[in-house]
């Protein structure tokens, strides 16, 4: 399904562009974010083209567009940079070229094309660089004739960072990146001039062996399983990119030791179980807050959204609704997806004796996990077709398989029934069961015999390219190893998590234990959890059915990249054809101000503003008619924050306190009692009592043509009396009214009076927390 | 109608809309050329038949700014760098702009050659505006004027005769909105360009041909702001002579006339225009200072370094740096003519692309 971006795509420009670009990938240098890829074989190291659209974040810092660098000669170092001079730079180890233009316009997009061809006898023809279709002059030393450069060699390539030295992280946005191996194209291959505007077009190029095309889209078509990643922000955030509304979400903090949490749609979004403990079900209103059409939302719980921590979630789709199932000896509540072989069963065991339940799958389950909800010290019981249904494992335990005639009633599940016994599970107990039935080409539940080899000769065939595998040595002690191709495309092993432990990624296992193939996986370790000679391992594998993810090569070459410190939340709707507002680092003081406001620090693609004392920040866009909506999350509230509009063409203050000419705003006073002063140009018009907290969402809605503006908090819109009867949808009870001249020069701002306040704006490049008024 | 996210795609369609096949360059364009001293010479590449042409020899400080328009007619030139009377070719020994063509204009040599507009070894810039033909009679004001008005781009050329009239008389300008900038000149006698800018208002005026600060003086506009139909002349712009005025008003996405305050920093004021500029005219108003013209033809990249001063014949100079941006411009040097701390400035700016479509620069 498509990324949902509110009304982001309503623009009238879409018919103008020969090629509409749907989104981009945002790089935040503070996150050390980058993409990585190492070609399997060398391509044409003398001749290639790089084309991409770039929107700047932080200026005057060293940034990398793409680089391959080991660093001792021209053959193994080649880097394409935006250096601190803000001039384009390209160079090897002992040569380098600077472009003349200063690239320091963060409010729109640049198209940059580099045509590299060292076979050219004229040195100035060996590297050509185009900005918005125009070739720029390069000054410096060109590469030697017929140099085999580092790009296209079998060494690590990074987009957004220099490898080896691991620095110069990109800050800004990239869209529509093409790389051709073997042909040097000029800018006309990727764009054209239309009515005076340089625009992207669909290129007709030969990519060659190592060529790639990254459109950074997360437009997944998966329907039953997917993996998503995110960074915590300590507030409320929507986790998108799942591609469907999941019914089971298994989430884990990657960067620290918060435990596993399993939340499903049968028990409800507020109830969680932890696979690494025997604890009973617990309630949380902040771990997850909703199942959403493209993922789910998390609150400010440390297990799902601690600021600065990284997280993974695996999601499965069960059925669309819970149904009562009376196929078995007891009635159960079942949510089943027969197409993809997954069901969730909520059951109450009888007081005693053997019993059976309907599982709703229509085919016999091959993998079953049961957990008691209503009492602690209860095991996660696992059944697996390769164990046989007279054995079991405990998911929270490293123990090997154990025999039982009661765990599964000593009976193989049928197409309709799963057999259990209260003597094993306890009587009158509330259980949840997750059942999977193998589906050819999508899921595989099988076993293999370890041989202790590390060269990949032990290859397991699943019949599909896996995206997620759960491993367990069934014949002896081991952890439950969890690997997936979302956290690590190449899977170097640093991302192993254990279902039975709260360890962070890579805490125990490093190296490269697994290689995913198009038909299965190779074992490349003798680590005990994967491949001890003579030991038996069971696994559960799910296919990679994504047709798009932001790191996937769309050229047809499958030269997929590995994302590091980037996740689905970094795929945004901002693009050269849907250019969204951001905070404007070039706006320093009002246009009528002689003084420079204190420096506001920007990050996250100029959306996150750290506003120091007595300062403010304005947006890059000032529409002159129409109805507009935007919002910002308060990441760090102080005792004196504000938001609203300034008439920047007239505003003359360097501080942002309300009650000033040409300014209409809400000025928060966190001093007891906490209030918001709603101030027009001179005075406080109302003083509603409210205590703002981190995670609160502040809002703007303004109707320029009718001269009305509303300010809101968490979807309560203030009227001019300080009540919350404001209603921008109906146009009634605005917070402020404006004259026609005032209304068409308004600029959205955030401000701070003391300390440092942090706001993350959303002008529509990401899904809004609240629907814009309609 | 729903409230929309803030994106350029959601911005209203500009009046001059690339999506509808038009471009700002259809209404204002800059061409550069090298002189060859041929006469007459046709300069092409404007992209339309310009009805107001402003030419300057960039490389020499000996030759002034030559302004021609279609309403005044063939061979009639004015100069912004002085109080000169309108000059026909006979009075301009180093050549003039003669007339326009479908894609540019024609220069003509004077008795001493063509260095004003086409001298060998000289390089030239020509700023060109589209009006609307040779003019029609306009009776909106108390003085009947001849007007070539382009209401789409907000530009008109207005001529009138001031005989028998006095201060307070009104002149129809042919536009649909009040002009933000009026550049008037007495054609028949020496005299300054007594100009109006909306940021100064009708009680003040400023001289295009001088570095003077703006002054409060009823002689400019009789203390009256222009209306959607007429402007009111003060004593400076009505007498026994012919006059011409170039009138402009802001058009979203195409032109902008405003003011800003300098901060005396290389991190200078950012001025939002709503488009990517192709031409910027700046004048300090609170103190003396030269008029500054920057354009994107002479400086195709940032930083924009090259300056011409319409109030002098000075050759192009490297100073008063600006960045042209996708949505406006920003001062990048702390120089008095564009960015003295606390200095107040007016500007006139024309578009290369509306922000709705512009790329970063």
PDB file of N, CA, C and O in Angstrom, chain A residues 10-13 102 104-105 107 109-110 132 195-198 578-579 581 586 588 591-592 594 620 622 624-625 627-629 728 763 773, chain B residues 1 3-10 12-13 18 21 252 259-263 267 270 272 301-302 323 326-327 330 353 356-357 359-361:
ATOM      1  N   UNK A  10      -2.160  16.417  -2.907  1.00  0.00           N
ATOM      2  CA  UNK A  10      -3.258  17.088  -3.566  1.00  0.00           C
ATOM      3  C   UNK A  10      -2.800  18.204  -4.483  1.00  0.00           C
ATOM      4  O   UNK A  10      -3.615  18.881  -5.082  1.00  0.00           O
ATOM      5  N   UNK A  11      -1.527  18.394  -4.559  1.00  0.00           N
ATOM      6  CA  UNK A  11      -1.008  19.537  -5.279  1.00  0.00           C
ATOM      7  C   UNK A  11      -1.385  19.541  -6.745  1.00  0.00           C
ATOM      8  O   UNK A  11      -1.588  18.509  -7.375  1.00  0.00           O
ATOM      9  N   UNK A  12      -1.451  20.742  -7.270  1.00  0.00           N
ATOM     10  CA  UNK A  12      -1.867  20.892  -8.654  1.00  0.00           C
ATOM     11  C   UNK A  12      -0.713  20.735  -9.621  1.00  0.00           C
ATOM     12  O   UNK A  12      -0.883  20.848 -10.815  1.00  0.00           O
ATOM     13  N   UNK A  13       0.490  20.507  -9.105  1.00  0.00           N
ATOM     14  CA  UNK A  13       1.652  20.457  -9.971  1.00  0.00           C
ATOM     15  C   UNK A  13       1.827  19.095 -10.629  1.00  0.00           C
ATOM     16  O   UNK A  13       2.642  18.934 -11.518  1.00  0.00           O
ATOM     17  N   UNK A 102      28.083  28.017  -4.922  1.00  0.00           N
ATOM     18  CA  UNK A 102      27.809  27.765  -3.504  1.00  0.00           C
ATOM     19  C   UNK A 102      26.421  27.152  -3.400  1.00  0.00           C
ATOM     20  O   UNK A 102      25.427  27.770  -3.806  1.00  0.00           O
ATOM     21  N   UNK A 104      23.805  26.351  -1.081  1.00  0.00           N
ATOM     22  CA  UNK A 104      23.365  26.603   0.294  1.00  0.00           C
ATOM     23  C   UNK A 104      21.931  27.128   0.317  1.00  0.00           C
ATOM     24  O   UNK A 104      21.609  28.032   1.056  1.00  0.00           O
ATOM     25  N   UNK A 105      21.126  26.525  -0.530  1.00  0.00           N
ATOM     26  CA  UNK A 105      19.705  26.843  -0.577  1.00  0.00           C
ATOM     27  C   UNK A 105      18.940  25.628  -0.069  1.00  0.00           C
ATOM     28  O   UNK A 105      18.772  24.642  -0.790  1.00  0.00           O
ATOM     29  N   UNK A 107      15.771  25.288   0.759  1.00  0.00           N
ATOM     30  CA  UNK A 107      14.308  25.343   0.654  1.00  0.00           C
ATOM     31  C   UNK A 107      13.742  24.576  -0.528  1.00  0.00           C
ATOM     32  O   UNK A 107      12.527  24.496  -0.678  1.00  0.00           O
ATOM     33  N   UNK A 109      15.081  21.672  -4.066  1.00  0.00           N
ATOM     34  CA  UNK A 109      15.907  20.528  -4.450  1.00  0.00           C
ATOM     35  C   UNK A 109      16.903  20.879  -5.543  1.00  0.00           C
ATOM     36  O   UNK A 109      16.582  21.612  -6.476  1.00  0.00           O
ATOM     37  N   UNK A 110      18.080  20.314  -5.430  1.00  0.00           N
ATOM     38  CA  UNK A 110      19.088  20.356  -6.497  1.00  0.00           C
ATOM     39  C   UNK A 110      19.102  19.016  -7.239  1.00  0.00           C
ATOM     40  O   UNK A 110      18.994  17.963  -6.603  1.00  0.00           O
ATOM     41  N   UNK A 132      21.216  21.067 -11.726  1.00  0.00           N
ATOM     42  CA  UNK A 132      19.951  21.439 -12.367  1.00  0.00           C
ATOM     43  C   UNK A 132      20.101  21.530 -13.886  1.00  0.00           C
ATOM     44  O   UNK A 132      19.602  22.459 -14.527  1.00  0.00           O
ATOM     45  N   UNK A 195       9.407  24.567 -19.809  1.00  0.00           N
ATOM     46  CA  UNK A 195       8.919  25.929 -19.526  1.00  0.00           C
ATOM     47  C   UNK A 195       9.798  26.643 -18.517  1.00  0.00           C
ATOM     48  O   UNK A 195       9.318  27.307 -17.590  1.00  0.00           O
ATOM     49  N   UNK A 196      11.082  26.473 -18.679  1.00  0.00           N
ATOM     50  CA  UNK A 196      12.025  27.175 -17.825  1.00  0.00           C
ATOM     51  C   UNK A 196      12.352  26.483 -16.524  1.00  0.00           C
ATOM     52  O   UNK A 196      13.117  27.004 -15.722  1.00  0.00           O
ATOM     53  N   UNK A 197      11.796  25.292 -16.295  1.00  0.00           N
ATOM     54  CA  UNK A 197      12.026  24.568 -15.051  1.00  0.00           C
ATOM     55  C   UNK A 197      12.744  23.262 -15.367  1.00  0.00           C
ATOM     56  O   UNK A 197      12.295  22.492 -16.237  1.00  0.00           O
ATOM     57  N   UNK A 198      13.848  23.021 -14.685  1.00  0.00           N
ATOM     58  CA  UNK A 198      14.553  21.751 -14.847  1.00  0.00           C
ATOM     59  C   UNK A 198      13.832  20.680 -14.030  1.00  0.00           C
ATOM     60  O   UNK A 198      13.676  20.812 -12.817  1.00  0.00           O
ATOM     61  N   UNK A 578       7.130  17.366  -4.928  1.00  0.00           N
ATOM     62  CA  UNK A 578       6.254  17.687  -3.794  1.00  0.00           C
ATOM     63  C   UNK A 578       7.135  18.247  -2.687  1.00  0.00           C
ATOM     64  O   UNK A 578       7.336  17.612  -1.660  1.00  0.00           O
ATOM     65  N   UNK A 579       7.654  19.420  -2.924  1.00  0.00           N
ATOM     66  CA  UNK A 579       8.630  20.007  -2.022  1.00  0.00           C
ATOM     67  C   UNK A 579       7.921  20.588  -0.806  1.00  0.00           C
ATOM     68  O   UNK A 579       7.120  21.513  -0.924  1.00  0.00           O
ATOM     69  N   UNK A 581       7.600  22.340   3.070  1.00  0.00           N
ATOM     70  CA  UNK A 581       8.241  23.336   3.917  1.00  0.00           C
ATOM     71  C   UNK A 581       9.080  22.645   4.991  1.00  0.00           C
ATOM     72  O   UNK A 581       8.816  21.498   5.388  1.00  0.00           O
ATOM     73  N   UNK A 586      18.066  29.866   6.938  1.00  0.00           N
ATOM     74  CA  UNK A 586      18.543  31.135   6.390  1.00  0.00           C
ATOM     75  C   UNK A 586      17.792  32.324   6.950  1.00  0.00           C
ATOM     76  O   UNK A 586      18.199  33.468   6.761  1.00  0.00           O
ATOM     77  N   UNK A 588      17.086  34.506   9.735  1.00  0.00           N
ATOM     78  CA  UNK A 588      17.695  34.827  11.034  1.00  0.00           C
ATOM     79  C   UNK A 588      17.214  36.197  11.458  1.00  0.00           C
ATOM     80  O   UNK A 588      17.785  37.217  11.085  1.00  0.00           O
ATOM     81  N   UNK A 591      12.555  40.061   8.633  1.00  0.00           N
ATOM     82  CA  UNK A 591      13.088  40.838   7.529  1.00  0.00           C
ATOM     83  C   UNK A 591      13.184  42.320   7.891  1.00  0.00           C
ATOM     84  O   UNK A 591      13.806  43.103   7.182  1.00  0.00           O
ATOM     85  N   UNK A 592      12.555  42.679   9.011  1.00  0.00           N
ATOM     86  CA  UNK A 592      12.676  44.056   9.492  1.00  0.00           C
ATOM     87  C   UNK A 592      13.605  44.140  10.696  1.00  0.00           C
ATOM     88  O   UNK A 592      13.617  45.133  11.398  1.00  0.00           O
ATOM     89  N   UNK A 594      17.203  44.238  12.556  1.00  0.00           N
ATOM     90  CA  UNK A 594      18.613  44.502  12.331  1.00  0.00           C
ATOM     91  C   UNK A 594      19.500  43.499  13.039  1.00  0.00           C
ATOM     92  O   UNK A 594      20.639  43.285  12.667  1.00  0.00           O
ATOM     93  N   UNK A 620       9.952  27.795   5.719  1.00  0.00           N
ATOM     94  CA  UNK A 620      10.471  28.213   4.414  1.00  0.00           C
ATOM     95  C   UNK A 620       9.387  28.672   3.460  1.00  0.00           C
ATOM     96  O   UNK A 620       9.697  29.165   2.386  1.00  0.00           O
ATOM     97  N   UNK A 622       5.581  30.643   2.680  1.00  0.00           N
ATOM     98  CA  UNK A 622       4.560  31.605   3.121  1.00  0.00           C
ATOM     99  C   UNK A 622       3.500  31.726   2.037  1.00  0.00           C
ATOM    100  O   UNK A 622       3.584  32.595   1.167  1.00  0.00           O
ATOM    101  N   UNK A 624       0.147  32.687   0.079  1.00  0.00           N
ATOM    102  CA  UNK A 624      -0.571  33.967   0.066  1.00  0.00           C
ATOM    103  C   UNK A 624      -2.066  33.796  -0.077  1.00  0.00           C
ATOM    104  O   UNK A 624      -2.804  34.775  -0.092  1.00  0.00           O
ATOM    105  N   UNK A 625      -2.512  32.567  -0.246  1.00  0.00           N
ATOM    106  CA  UNK A 625      -3.947  32.300  -0.232  1.00  0.00           C
ATOM    107  C   UNK A 625      -4.139  30.842   0.117  1.00  0.00           C
ATOM    108  O   UNK A 625      -3.193  30.062   0.140  1.00  0.00           O
ATOM    109  N   UNK A 627      -6.037  27.504   2.447  1.00  0.00           N
ATOM    110  CA  UNK A 627      -6.188  27.017   3.819  1.00  0.00           C
ATOM    111  C   UNK A 627      -5.061  26.029   4.103  1.00  0.00           C
ATOM    112  O   UNK A 627      -4.825  25.103   3.310  1.00  0.00           O
ATOM    113  N   UNK A 628      -4.408  26.187   5.244  1.00  0.00           N
ATOM    114  CA  UNK A 628      -3.170  25.462   5.507  1.00  0.00           C
ATOM    115  C   UNK A 628      -3.171  24.870   6.899  1.00  0.00           C
ATOM    116  O   UNK A 628      -3.747  25.440   7.828  1.00  0.00           O
ATOM    117  N   UNK A 629      -2.478  23.762   7.012  1.00  0.00           N
ATOM    118  CA  UNK A 629      -2.406  23.063   8.299  1.00  0.00           C
ATOM    119  C   UNK A 629      -0.996  22.520   8.504  1.00  0.00           C
ATOM    120  O   UNK A 629      -0.366  22.009   7.559  1.00  0.00           O
ATOM    121  N   UNK A 728     -11.634  25.045  12.790  1.00  0.00           N
ATOM    122  CA  UNK A 728     -11.211  25.460  11.456  1.00  0.00           C
ATOM    123  C   UNK A 728     -11.980  24.765  10.343  1.00  0.00           C
ATOM    124  O   UNK A 728     -12.118  25.313   9.247  1.00  0.00           O
ATOM    125  N   UNK A 763       5.217  19.449   8.366  1.00  0.00           N
ATOM    126  CA  UNK A 763       4.471  20.277   7.427  1.00  0.00           C
ATOM    127  C   UNK A 763       3.702  19.417   6.432  1.00  0.00           C
ATOM    128  O   UNK A 763       3.152  19.940   5.470  1.00  0.00           O
ATOM    129  N   UNK A 773      -8.008  19.642   9.284  1.00  0.00           N
ATOM    130  CA  UNK A 773      -9.438  19.970   9.196  1.00  0.00           C
ATOM    131  C   UNK A 773      -9.915  19.892   7.750  1.00  0.00           C
ATOM    132  O   UNK A 773      -9.198  20.307   6.834  1.00  0.00           O
TER     133      UNK A 773
ATOM    134  N   UNK B   1     -13.327  22.585   1.050  1.00  0.00           N
ATOM    135  CA  UNK B   1     -11.883  22.502   0.784  1.00  0.00           C
ATOM    136  C   UNK B   1     -11.144  22.148   2.070  1.00  0.00           C
ATOM    137  O   UNK B   1     -11.406  22.701   3.119  1.00  0.00           O
ATOM    138  N   UNK B   3      -7.885  21.748   4.566  1.00  0.00           N
ATOM    139  CA  UNK B   3      -6.656  22.452   4.894  1.00  0.00           C
ATOM    140  C   UNK B   3      -5.486  21.605   4.400  1.00  0.00           C
ATOM    141  O   UNK B   3      -5.459  20.387   4.621  1.00  0.00           O
ATOM    142  N   UNK B   4      -4.544  22.227   3.759  1.00  0.00           N
ATOM    143  CA  UNK B   4      -3.490  21.495   3.063  1.00  0.00           C
ATOM    144  C   UNK B   4      -2.168  21.564   3.811  1.00  0.00           C
ATOM    145  O   UNK B   4      -1.873  22.562   4.477  1.00  0.00           O
ATOM    146  N   UNK B   5      -1.356  20.533   3.646  1.00  0.00           N
ATOM    147  CA  UNK B   5       0.021  20.612   4.135  1.00  0.00           C
ATOM    148  C   UNK B   5       0.804  21.657   3.357  1.00  0.00           C
ATOM    149  O   UNK B   5       0.459  21.982   2.212  1.00  0.00           O
ATOM    150  N   UNK B   6       1.862  22.141   3.969  1.00  0.00           N
ATOM    151  CA  UNK B   6       2.671  23.190   3.348  1.00  0.00           C
ATOM    152  C   UNK B   6       3.681  22.581   2.391  1.00  0.00           C
ATOM    153  O   UNK B   6       4.781  22.186   2.789  1.00  0.00           O
ATOM    154  N   UNK B   7       3.310  22.516   1.153  1.00  0.00           N
ATOM    155  CA  UNK B   7       4.249  22.066   0.138  1.00  0.00           C
ATOM    156  C   UNK B   7       4.112  22.951  -1.082  1.00  0.00           C
ATOM    157  O   UNK B   7       3.053  23.553  -1.311  1.00  0.00           O
ATOM    158  N   UNK B   8       5.181  23.009  -1.862  1.00  0.00           N
ATOM    159  CA  UNK B   8       5.103  23.819  -3.076  1.00  0.00           C
ATOM    160  C   UNK B   8       4.052  23.270  -4.023  1.00  0.00           C
ATOM    161  O   UNK B   8       3.411  24.021  -4.761  1.00  0.00           O
ATOM    162  N   UNK B   9       3.875  21.957  -4.012  1.00  0.00           N
ATOM    163  CA  UNK B   9       2.863  21.374  -4.886  1.00  0.00           C
ATOM    164  C   UNK B   9       1.474  21.889  -4.535  1.00  0.00           C
ATOM    165  O   UNK B   9       0.602  21.971  -5.405  1.00  0.00           O
ATOM    166  N   UNK B  10       1.278  22.233  -3.269  1.00  0.00           N
ATOM    167  CA  UNK B  10      -0.036  22.708  -2.832  1.00  0.00           C
ATOM    168  C   UNK B  10      -0.193  24.221  -2.958  1.00  0.00           C
ATOM    169  O   UNK B  10      -1.285  24.736  -2.729  1.00  0.00           O
ATOM    170  N   UNK B  12      -0.865  27.834  -4.457  1.00  0.00           N
ATOM    171  CA  UNK B  12      -1.786  28.214  -5.540  1.00  0.00           C
ATOM    172  C   UNK B  12      -1.052  28.328  -6.875  1.00  0.00           C
ATOM    173  O   UNK B  12       0.136  28.645  -6.923  1.00  0.00           O
ATOM    174  N   UNK B  13      -1.774  28.082  -7.932  1.00  0.00           N
ATOM    175  CA  UNK B  13      -1.184  28.234  -9.257  1.00  0.00           C
ATOM    176  C   UNK B  13      -0.804  29.690  -9.469  1.00  0.00           C
ATOM    177  O   UNK B  13      -1.630  30.591  -9.243  1.00  0.00           O
ATOM    178  N   UNK B  18       4.119  28.005 -15.317  1.00  0.00           N
ATOM    179  CA  UNK B  18       4.792  27.052 -16.216  1.00  0.00           C
ATOM    180  C   UNK B  18       3.921  25.856 -16.566  1.00  0.00           C
ATOM    181  O   UNK B  18       4.066  25.282 -17.659  1.00  0.00           O
ATOM    182  N   UNK B  21       2.087  26.499 -19.628  1.00  0.00           N
ATOM    183  CA  UNK B  21       2.875  26.794 -20.821  1.00  0.00           C
ATOM    184  C   UNK B  21       3.543  28.145 -20.818  1.00  0.00           C
ATOM    185  O   UNK B  21       4.193  28.514 -21.799  1.00  0.00           O
ATOM    186  N   UNK B 252       2.179  37.607  -7.623  1.00  0.00           N
ATOM    187  CA  UNK B 252       2.633  36.418  -6.913  1.00  0.00           C
ATOM    188  C   UNK B 252       3.368  35.472  -7.866  1.00  0.00           C
ATOM    189  O   UNK B 252       2.857  35.105  -8.916  1.00  0.00           O
ATOM    190  N   UNK B 259      10.616  45.680   1.331  1.00  0.00           N
ATOM    191  CA  UNK B 259      11.702  46.313   2.059  1.00  0.00           C
ATOM    192  C   UNK B 259      12.260  45.352   3.097  1.00  0.00           C
ATOM    193  O   UNK B 259      11.619  44.361   3.449  1.00  0.00           O
ATOM    194  N   UNK B 260      13.429  45.629   3.555  1.00  0.00           N
ATOM    195  CA  UNK B 260      14.038  44.843   4.621  1.00  0.00           C
ATOM    196  C   UNK B 260      15.004  45.733   5.401  1.00  0.00           C
ATOM    197  O   UNK B 260      15.286  46.870   4.995  1.00  0.00           O
ATOM    198  N   UNK B 261      15.492  45.188   6.494  1.00  0.00           N
ATOM    199  CA  UNK B 261      16.445  45.895   7.341  1.00  0.00           C
ATOM    200  C   UNK B 261      17.755  45.124   7.367  1.00  0.00           C
ATOM    201  O   UNK B 261      17.751  43.904   7.569  1.00  0.00           O
ATOM    202  N   UNK B 262      18.838  45.803   7.164  1.00  0.00           N
ATOM    203  CA  UNK B 262      20.134  45.134   7.173  1.00  0.00           C
ATOM    204  C   UNK B 262      20.571  44.759   8.575  1.00  0.00           C
ATOM    205  O   UNK B 262      20.108  45.325   9.572  1.00  0.00           O
ATOM    206  N   UNK B 263      21.474  43.768   8.626  1.00  0.00           N
ATOM    207  CA  UNK B 263      21.993  43.383   9.946  1.00  0.00           C
ATOM    208  C   UNK B 263      23.517  43.464  10.021  1.00  0.00           C
ATOM    209  O   UNK B 263      24.104  43.084  11.030  1.00  0.00           O
ATOM    210  N   UNK B 267      25.853  36.683   7.393  1.00  0.00           N
ATOM    211  CA  UNK B 267      24.614  35.929   7.551  1.00  0.00           C
ATOM    212  C   UNK B 267      23.487  36.947   7.534  1.00  0.00           C
ATOM    213  O   UNK B 267      22.843  37.222   8.537  1.00  0.00           O
ATOM    214  N   UNK B 270      17.308  37.476   5.186  1.00  0.00           N
ATOM    215  CA  UNK B 270      16.668  36.649   4.167  1.00  0.00           C
ATOM    216  C   UNK B 270      15.376  37.337   3.760  1.00  0.00           C
ATOM    217  O   UNK B 270      14.579  37.720   4.616  1.00  0.00           O
ATOM    218  N   UNK B 272      11.990  36.888   1.657  1.00  0.00           N
ATOM    219  CA  UNK B 272      11.123  35.917   0.995  1.00  0.00           C
ATOM    220  C   UNK B 272      10.397  36.592  -0.158  1.00  0.00           C
ATOM    221  O   UNK B 272       9.729  37.615   0.030  1.00  0.00           O
ATOM    222  N   UNK B 301      25.311  31.364 -10.819  1.00  0.00           N
ATOM    223  CA  UNK B 301      25.391  30.575  -9.594  1.00  0.00           C
ATOM    224  C   UNK B 301      25.502  31.519  -8.403  1.00  0.00           C
ATOM    225  O   UNK B 301      25.791  32.696  -8.551  1.00  0.00           O
ATOM    226  N   UNK B 302      25.332  30.922  -7.248  1.00  0.00           N
ATOM    227  CA  UNK B 302      25.632  31.668  -6.036  1.00  0.00           C
ATOM    228  C   UNK B 302      27.114  31.529  -5.700  1.00  0.00           C
ATOM    229  O   UNK B 302      27.719  30.505  -5.974  1.00  0.00           O
ATOM    230  N   UNK B 323      22.852  35.849  -2.211  1.00  0.00           N
ATOM    231  CA  UNK B 323      22.472  34.529  -2.708  1.00  0.00           C
ATOM    232  C   UNK B 323      21.073  34.637  -3.279  1.00  0.00           C
ATOM    233  O   UNK B 323      20.161  35.138  -2.595  1.00  0.00           O
ATOM    234  N   UNK B 326      15.695  29.653  -3.973  1.00  0.00           N
ATOM    235  CA  UNK B 326      14.476  29.142  -4.593  1.00  0.00           C
ATOM    236  C   UNK B 326      13.241  29.934  -4.193  1.00  0.00           C
ATOM    237  O   UNK B 326      12.239  29.919  -4.905  1.00  0.00           O
ATOM    238  N   UNK B 327      13.317  30.645  -3.063  1.00  0.00           N
ATOM    239  CA  UNK B 327      12.144  31.366  -2.572  1.00  0.00           C
ATOM    240  C   UNK B 327      12.439  32.826  -2.224  1.00  0.00           C
ATOM    241  O   UNK B 327      11.622  33.481  -1.587  1.00  0.00           O
ATOM    242  N   UNK B 330      19.150  36.393  -0.141  1.00  0.00           N
ATOM    243  CA  UNK B 330      19.763  36.621   1.166  1.00  0.00           C
ATOM    244  C   UNK B 330      21.047  37.404   0.968  1.00  0.00           C
ATOM    245  O   UNK B 330      21.855  37.083   0.076  1.00  0.00           O
ATOM    246  N   UNK B 353      11.674  31.590 -11.687  1.00  0.00           N
ATOM    247  CA  UNK B 353      10.637  30.562 -11.545  1.00  0.00           C
ATOM    248  C   UNK B 353       9.859  30.822 -10.264  1.00  0.00           C
ATOM    249  O   UNK B 353      10.451  31.159  -9.246  1.00  0.00           O
ATOM    250  N   UNK B 356       6.697  27.579  -6.501  1.00  0.00           N
ATOM    251  CA  UNK B 356       5.927  26.356  -6.727  1.00  0.00           C
ATOM    252  C   UNK B 356       6.709  25.367  -7.584  1.00  0.00           C
ATOM    253  O   UNK B 356       6.512  24.157  -7.477  1.00  0.00           O
ATOM    254  N   UNK B 357       7.574  25.888  -8.447  1.00  0.00           N
ATOM    255  CA  UNK B 357       8.313  25.012  -9.356  1.00  0.00           C
ATOM    256  C   UNK B 357       9.826  25.152  -9.247  1.00  0.00           C
ATOM    257  O   UNK B 357      10.554  24.438  -9.927  1.00  0.00           O
ATOM    258  N   UNK B 359      13.755  25.082  -8.500  1.00  0.00           N
ATOM    259  CA  UNK B 359      14.784  24.245  -7.896  1.00  0.00           C
ATOM    260  C   UNK B 359      15.645  25.093  -6.976  1.00  0.00           C
ATOM    261  O   UNK B 359      15.653  26.329  -7.056  1.00  0.00           O
ATOM    262  N   UNK B 360      16.406  24.402  -6.139  1.00  0.00           N
ATOM    263  CA  UNK B 360      17.355  25.115  -5.293  1.00  0.00           C
ATOM    264  C   UNK B 360      18.421  25.755  -6.170  1.00  0.00           C
ATOM    265  O   UNK B 360      18.718  25.305  -7.271  1.00  0.00           O
ATOM    266  N   UNK B 361      19.017  26.828  -5.660  1.00  0.00           N
ATOM    267  CA  UNK B 361      20.030  27.506  -6.456  1.00  0.00           C
ATOM    268  C   UNK B 361      21.323  27.598  -5.658  1.00  0.00           C
ATOM    269  O   UNK B 361      21.316  27.802  -4.481  1.00  0.00           O
TER     270      UNK B 361
END
